[in-house]
Coordinates of C-alpha atoms in Angstrom, one line a residue:
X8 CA -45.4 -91.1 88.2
X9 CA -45.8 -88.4 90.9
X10 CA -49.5 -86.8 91.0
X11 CA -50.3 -83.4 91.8
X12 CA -50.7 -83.6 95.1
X13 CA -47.3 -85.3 95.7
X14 CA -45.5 -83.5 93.4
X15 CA -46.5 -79.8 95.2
X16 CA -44.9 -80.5 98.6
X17 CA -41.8 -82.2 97.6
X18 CA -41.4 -79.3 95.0
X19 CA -41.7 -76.6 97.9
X20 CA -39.3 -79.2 99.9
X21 CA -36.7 -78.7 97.0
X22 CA -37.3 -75.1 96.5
X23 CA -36.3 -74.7 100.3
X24 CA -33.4 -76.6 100.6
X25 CA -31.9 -74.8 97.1
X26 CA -32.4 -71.6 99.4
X27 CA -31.0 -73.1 102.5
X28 CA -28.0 -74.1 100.6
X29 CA -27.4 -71.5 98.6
X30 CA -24.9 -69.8 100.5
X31 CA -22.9 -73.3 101.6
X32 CA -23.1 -73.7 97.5
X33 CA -21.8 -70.8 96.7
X34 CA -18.8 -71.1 99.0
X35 CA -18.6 -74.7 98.0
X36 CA -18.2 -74.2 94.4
X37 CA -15.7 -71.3 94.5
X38 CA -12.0 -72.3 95.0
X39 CA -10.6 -72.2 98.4
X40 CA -7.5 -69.4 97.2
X41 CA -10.3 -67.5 95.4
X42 CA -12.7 -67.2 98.9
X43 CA -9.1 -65.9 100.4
X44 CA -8.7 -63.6 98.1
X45 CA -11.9 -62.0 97.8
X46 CA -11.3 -62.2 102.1
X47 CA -8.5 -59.6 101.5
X48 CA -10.0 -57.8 98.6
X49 CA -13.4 -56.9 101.2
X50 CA -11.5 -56.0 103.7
X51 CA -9.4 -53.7 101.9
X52 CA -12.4 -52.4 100.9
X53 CA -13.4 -51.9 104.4
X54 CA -9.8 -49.8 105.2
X55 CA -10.3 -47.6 102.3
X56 CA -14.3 -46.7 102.7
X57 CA -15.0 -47.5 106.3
X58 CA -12.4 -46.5 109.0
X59 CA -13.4 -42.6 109.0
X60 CA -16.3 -43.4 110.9
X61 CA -15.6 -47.2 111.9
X62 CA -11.7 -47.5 113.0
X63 CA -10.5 -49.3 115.8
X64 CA -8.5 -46.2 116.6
X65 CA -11.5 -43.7 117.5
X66 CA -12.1 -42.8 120.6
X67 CA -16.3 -42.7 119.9
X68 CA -16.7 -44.7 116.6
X69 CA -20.2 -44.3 114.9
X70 CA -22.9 -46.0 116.2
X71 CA -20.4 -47.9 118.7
X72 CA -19.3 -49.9 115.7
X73 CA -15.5 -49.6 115.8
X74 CA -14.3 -53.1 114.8
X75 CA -14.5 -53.0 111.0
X76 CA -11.3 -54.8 110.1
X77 CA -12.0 -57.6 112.4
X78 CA -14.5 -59.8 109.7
X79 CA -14.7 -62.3 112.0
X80 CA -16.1 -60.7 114.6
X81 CA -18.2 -58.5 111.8
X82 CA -19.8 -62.0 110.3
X83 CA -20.5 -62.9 113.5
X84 CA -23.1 -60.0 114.3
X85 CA -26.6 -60.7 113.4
X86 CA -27.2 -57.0 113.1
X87 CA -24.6 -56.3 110.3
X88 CA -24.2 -60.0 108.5
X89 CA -26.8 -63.0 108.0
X90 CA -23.7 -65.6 106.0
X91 CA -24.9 -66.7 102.4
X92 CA -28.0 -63.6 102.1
X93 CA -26.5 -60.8 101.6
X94 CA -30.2 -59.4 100.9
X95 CA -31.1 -60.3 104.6
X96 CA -27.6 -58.3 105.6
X97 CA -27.7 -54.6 106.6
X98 CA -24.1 -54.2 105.9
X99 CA -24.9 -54.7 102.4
X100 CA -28.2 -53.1 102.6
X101 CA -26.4 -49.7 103.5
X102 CA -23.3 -50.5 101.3
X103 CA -25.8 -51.1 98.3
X104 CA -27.8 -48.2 98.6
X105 CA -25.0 -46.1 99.5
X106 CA -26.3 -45.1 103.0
X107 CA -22.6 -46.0 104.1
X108 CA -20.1 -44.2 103.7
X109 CA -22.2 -41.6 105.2
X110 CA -22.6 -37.4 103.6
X111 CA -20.2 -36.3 106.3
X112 CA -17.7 -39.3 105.3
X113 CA -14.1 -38.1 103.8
X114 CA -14.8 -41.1 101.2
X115 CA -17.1 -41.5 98.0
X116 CA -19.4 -44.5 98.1
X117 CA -18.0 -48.1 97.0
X118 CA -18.1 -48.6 93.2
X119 CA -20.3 -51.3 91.5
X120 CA -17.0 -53.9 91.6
X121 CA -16.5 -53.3 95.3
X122 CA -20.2 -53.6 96.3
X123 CA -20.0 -56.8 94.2
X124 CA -17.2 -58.2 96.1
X125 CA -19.1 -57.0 99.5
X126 CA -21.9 -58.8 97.9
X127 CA -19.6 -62.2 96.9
X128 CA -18.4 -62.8 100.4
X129 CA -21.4 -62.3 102.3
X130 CA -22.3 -65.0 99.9
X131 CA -19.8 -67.4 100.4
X132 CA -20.6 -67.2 104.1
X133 CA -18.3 -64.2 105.1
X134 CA -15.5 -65.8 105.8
X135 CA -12.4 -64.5 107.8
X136 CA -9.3 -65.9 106.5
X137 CA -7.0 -63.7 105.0
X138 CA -4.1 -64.0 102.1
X139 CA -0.6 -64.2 104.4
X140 CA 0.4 -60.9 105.7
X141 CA -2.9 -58.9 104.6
X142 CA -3.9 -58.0 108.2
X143 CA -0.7 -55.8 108.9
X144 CA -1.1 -53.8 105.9
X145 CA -1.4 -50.2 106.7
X146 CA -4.6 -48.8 104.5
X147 CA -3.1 -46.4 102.4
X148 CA -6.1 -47.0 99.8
X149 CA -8.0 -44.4 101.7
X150 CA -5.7 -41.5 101.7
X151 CA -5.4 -41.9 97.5
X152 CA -9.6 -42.0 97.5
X153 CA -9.9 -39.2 99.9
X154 CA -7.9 -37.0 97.6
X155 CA -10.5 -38.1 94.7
X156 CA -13.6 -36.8 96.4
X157 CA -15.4 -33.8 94.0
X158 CA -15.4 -30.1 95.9
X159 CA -18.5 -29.4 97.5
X160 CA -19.8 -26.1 97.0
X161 CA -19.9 -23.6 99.3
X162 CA -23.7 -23.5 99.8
X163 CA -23.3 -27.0 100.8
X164 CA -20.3 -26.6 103.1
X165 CA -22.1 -23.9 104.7
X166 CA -25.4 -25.8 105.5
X167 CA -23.0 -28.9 106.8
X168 CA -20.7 -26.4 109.0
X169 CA -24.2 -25.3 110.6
X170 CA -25.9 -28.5 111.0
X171 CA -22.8 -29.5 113.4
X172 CA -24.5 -27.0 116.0
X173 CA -27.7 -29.3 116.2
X174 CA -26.3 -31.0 119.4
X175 CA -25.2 -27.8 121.2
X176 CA -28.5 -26.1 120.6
X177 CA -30.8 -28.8 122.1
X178 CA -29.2 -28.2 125.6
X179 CA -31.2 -24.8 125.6
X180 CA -34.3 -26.1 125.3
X181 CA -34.1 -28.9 127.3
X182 CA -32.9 -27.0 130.6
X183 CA -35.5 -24.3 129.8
X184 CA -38.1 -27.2 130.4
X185 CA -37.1 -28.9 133.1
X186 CA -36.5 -25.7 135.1
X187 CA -39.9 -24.6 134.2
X188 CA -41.3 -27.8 135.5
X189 CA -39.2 -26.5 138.9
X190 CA -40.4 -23.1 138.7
X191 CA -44.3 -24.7 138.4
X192 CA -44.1 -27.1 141.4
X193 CA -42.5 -24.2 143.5
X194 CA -45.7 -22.0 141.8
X195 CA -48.2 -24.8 143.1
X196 CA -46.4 -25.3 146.3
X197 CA -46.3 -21.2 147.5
X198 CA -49.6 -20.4 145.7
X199 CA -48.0 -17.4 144.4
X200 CA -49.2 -16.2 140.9
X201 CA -45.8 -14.4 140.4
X202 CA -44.1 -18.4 139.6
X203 CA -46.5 -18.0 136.1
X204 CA -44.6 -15.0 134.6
X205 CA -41.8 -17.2 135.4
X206 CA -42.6 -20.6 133.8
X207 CA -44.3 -18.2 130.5
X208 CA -41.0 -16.9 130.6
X209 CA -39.4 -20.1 130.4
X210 CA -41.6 -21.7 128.2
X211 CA -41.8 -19.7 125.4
X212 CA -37.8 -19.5 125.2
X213 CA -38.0 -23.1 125.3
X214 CA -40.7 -23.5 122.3
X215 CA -38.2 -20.8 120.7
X216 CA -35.0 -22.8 120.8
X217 CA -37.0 -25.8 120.3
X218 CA -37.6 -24.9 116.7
X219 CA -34.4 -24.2 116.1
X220 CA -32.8 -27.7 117.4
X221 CA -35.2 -29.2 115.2
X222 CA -34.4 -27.4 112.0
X223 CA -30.8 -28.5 113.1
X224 CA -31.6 -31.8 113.8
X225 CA -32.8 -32.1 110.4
X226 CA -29.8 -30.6 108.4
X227 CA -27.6 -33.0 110.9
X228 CA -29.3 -36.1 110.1
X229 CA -29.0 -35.3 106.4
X230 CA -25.3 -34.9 106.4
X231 CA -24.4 -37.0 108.7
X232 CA -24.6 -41.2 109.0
X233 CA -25.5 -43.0 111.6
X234 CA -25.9 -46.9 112.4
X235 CA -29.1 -47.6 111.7
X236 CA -29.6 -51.4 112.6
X237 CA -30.8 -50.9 116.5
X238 CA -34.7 -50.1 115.8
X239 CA -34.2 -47.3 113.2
X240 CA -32.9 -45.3 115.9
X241 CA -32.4 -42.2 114.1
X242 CA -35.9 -42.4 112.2
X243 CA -37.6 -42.6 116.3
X244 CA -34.7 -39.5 117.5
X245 CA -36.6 -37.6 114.5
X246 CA -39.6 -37.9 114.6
X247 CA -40.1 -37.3 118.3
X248 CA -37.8 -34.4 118.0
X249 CA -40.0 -32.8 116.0
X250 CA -42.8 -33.6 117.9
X251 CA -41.5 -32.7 121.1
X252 CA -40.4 -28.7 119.8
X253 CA -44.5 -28.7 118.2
X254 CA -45.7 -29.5 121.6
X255 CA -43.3 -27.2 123.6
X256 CA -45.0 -24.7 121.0
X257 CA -48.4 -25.9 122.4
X258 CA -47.1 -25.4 126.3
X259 CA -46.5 -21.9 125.2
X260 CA -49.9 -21.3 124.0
X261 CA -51.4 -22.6 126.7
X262 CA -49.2 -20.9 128.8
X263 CA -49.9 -17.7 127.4
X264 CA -53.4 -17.6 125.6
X265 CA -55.7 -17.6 129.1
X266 CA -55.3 -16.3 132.3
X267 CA -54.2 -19.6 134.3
X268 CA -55.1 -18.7 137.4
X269 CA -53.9 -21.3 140.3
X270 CA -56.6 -23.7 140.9
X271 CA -57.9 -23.1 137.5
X272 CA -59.0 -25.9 134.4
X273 CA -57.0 -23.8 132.5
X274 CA -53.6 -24.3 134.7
X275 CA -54.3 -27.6 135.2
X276 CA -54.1 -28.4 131.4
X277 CA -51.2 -26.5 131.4
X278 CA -49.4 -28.1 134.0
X279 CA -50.1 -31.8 132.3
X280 CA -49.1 -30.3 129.0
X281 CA -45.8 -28.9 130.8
X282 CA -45.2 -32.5 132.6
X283 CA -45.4 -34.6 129.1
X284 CA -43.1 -31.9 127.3
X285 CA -40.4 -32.8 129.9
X286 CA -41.3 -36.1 129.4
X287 CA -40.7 -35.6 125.6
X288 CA -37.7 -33.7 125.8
X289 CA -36.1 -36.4 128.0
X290 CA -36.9 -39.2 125.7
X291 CA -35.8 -37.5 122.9
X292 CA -32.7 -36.2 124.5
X293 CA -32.1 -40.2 125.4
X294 CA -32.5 -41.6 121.7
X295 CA -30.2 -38.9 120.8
X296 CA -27.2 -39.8 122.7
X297 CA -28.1 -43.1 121.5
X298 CA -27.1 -42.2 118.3
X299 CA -23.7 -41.7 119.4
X300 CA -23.1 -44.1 122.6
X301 CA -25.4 -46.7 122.0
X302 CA -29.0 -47.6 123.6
X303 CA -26.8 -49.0 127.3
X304 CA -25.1 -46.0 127.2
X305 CA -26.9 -45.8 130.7
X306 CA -25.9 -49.1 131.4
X307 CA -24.0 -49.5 134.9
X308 CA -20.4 -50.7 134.4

């Protein structure tokens, strides 16, 4: 007879192995024509609700995720698919809690039957074998869905249609900064007081259209989807949006709420307040393109 003190760790031994396993059971249990099948039922799935923003044929698919149909190569990303958990996966995570399709997707989120199946075959270990002749099929699911999808109304349309001019509207702000960083250090380099009016000029316009991009950002971000799995990208691109248009606010204040004089405390807070706002409005302009293009969209080819 096992004592207590026996029993606990060989318990805690069997408790992990039953989780360790539990995706090699799963797959182990159901019949090899059923784990094809469900293979072809996910990735019709995937043709009907994913290839707006996902397809092989876009020229700049979201979040640099264009390979949807290829399950192999899907299962084999640790981002998107962690084989036998689909509670560890993010692809089910955003399936699940409808975060994918996306607002601005042409497609209504996957039933409870699909994000079962989704939900099945990351179970079984997300396999990639397909019934015969499944891969060729053209995905006409999605055109019968798209069809399907309720009228938005109008307020709605028109809040959407304007949120598409968030990326247009942060180029104002962002040259308006970095040419008032120019127009300082040519300021501090002649002496002349006339450079202020300039960069007050320049900065306040910049605060301005700051605002703006940011109100834009947010109505973007709430109709649009992107991927999420690098770092919570978007949640950073945000944040320090947001953050960078308060403080360009701030440069304005300081800009215009004391005299400034060259050589003064005064300028000099200003001028380090100007520096970190261009430092701000790069970084931010960086994560933002990283929504689109990826974080080594820098990265030398």
């Amino acid at each position: 007879m096992l004592t207590s003190m026996s029993f606990s760790p060989l318990c805690a031994l069997a408790i992990f192995l039953s989780v360790l396993t539990h995706g090699w059971s799963a797959a182990a249990t159901m019949p090899k024509e059923e784990q094809v099948k469900l293979t072809g039922d996910v990735r019709g799935i995937f043709e009907a609700k994913c290839l707006d923003c996902h397809g092989a044929e876009l020229p700049r698919p979201k979040g640099k995720f264009g390979y949807v149909l290829d399950l192999k190569r899907v299962a084999q990303n640790p981002k998107f698919i962690v084989p036998g958990h689909p509670e560890k996966s993010d692809l089910y995570d955003m399936v699940f809690h409808e975060d994918m399709p996306g607002e601005d997707a042409n497609v209504p989120a996957l039933t409870k039957e699909e994000k079962e199946k989704v939900r099945a075959w990351i179970e079984i270990g997300a396999p990639d074998e397909l019934p015969p002749g499944a891969e060729g099929a053209k995905p006409v699911v999605a055109t019968v869905v798209k069809s399907l999808r309720p009228a938005e109304p109008l307020w709605k349309r028109t809040l959407r249609w304007i949120a598409k001019f968030h990326p247009v509207s942060t180029h104002f702000p962002v040259a308006l900064m970095m040419v008032a960083v120019l127009a300082e250090m040519i300021g501090w380099w002649t002496g002349r007081e006339s450079w202020l009016q300039t960069v007050r000029f320049l900065v306040v316009l910049a605060a301005l259209g700051g605002l703006g991009a940011g109100v834009l950002g947010w109505l973007n971000a709430y109709f649009s989807s992107y991927d999420k799995a690098p770092g919570a990208l978007l949640w950073w691109h945000r944040w320090l949006g947001s953050a960078t248009a308060i403080w360009a606010v701030v440069c304005a204040a300081l800009a215009c709420a004391w005299p400034c004089a060259e050589g003064s405390l005064e300028r000099r807070r200003f001028r380090g307040a100007l520096l970190v706002g261009a430092g701000l409005v790069g970084l931010s302009g960086f994560l933002g393109s990283a929504l689109i293009y990826g974080l080594d969209h820098y990265a030398w080819i």
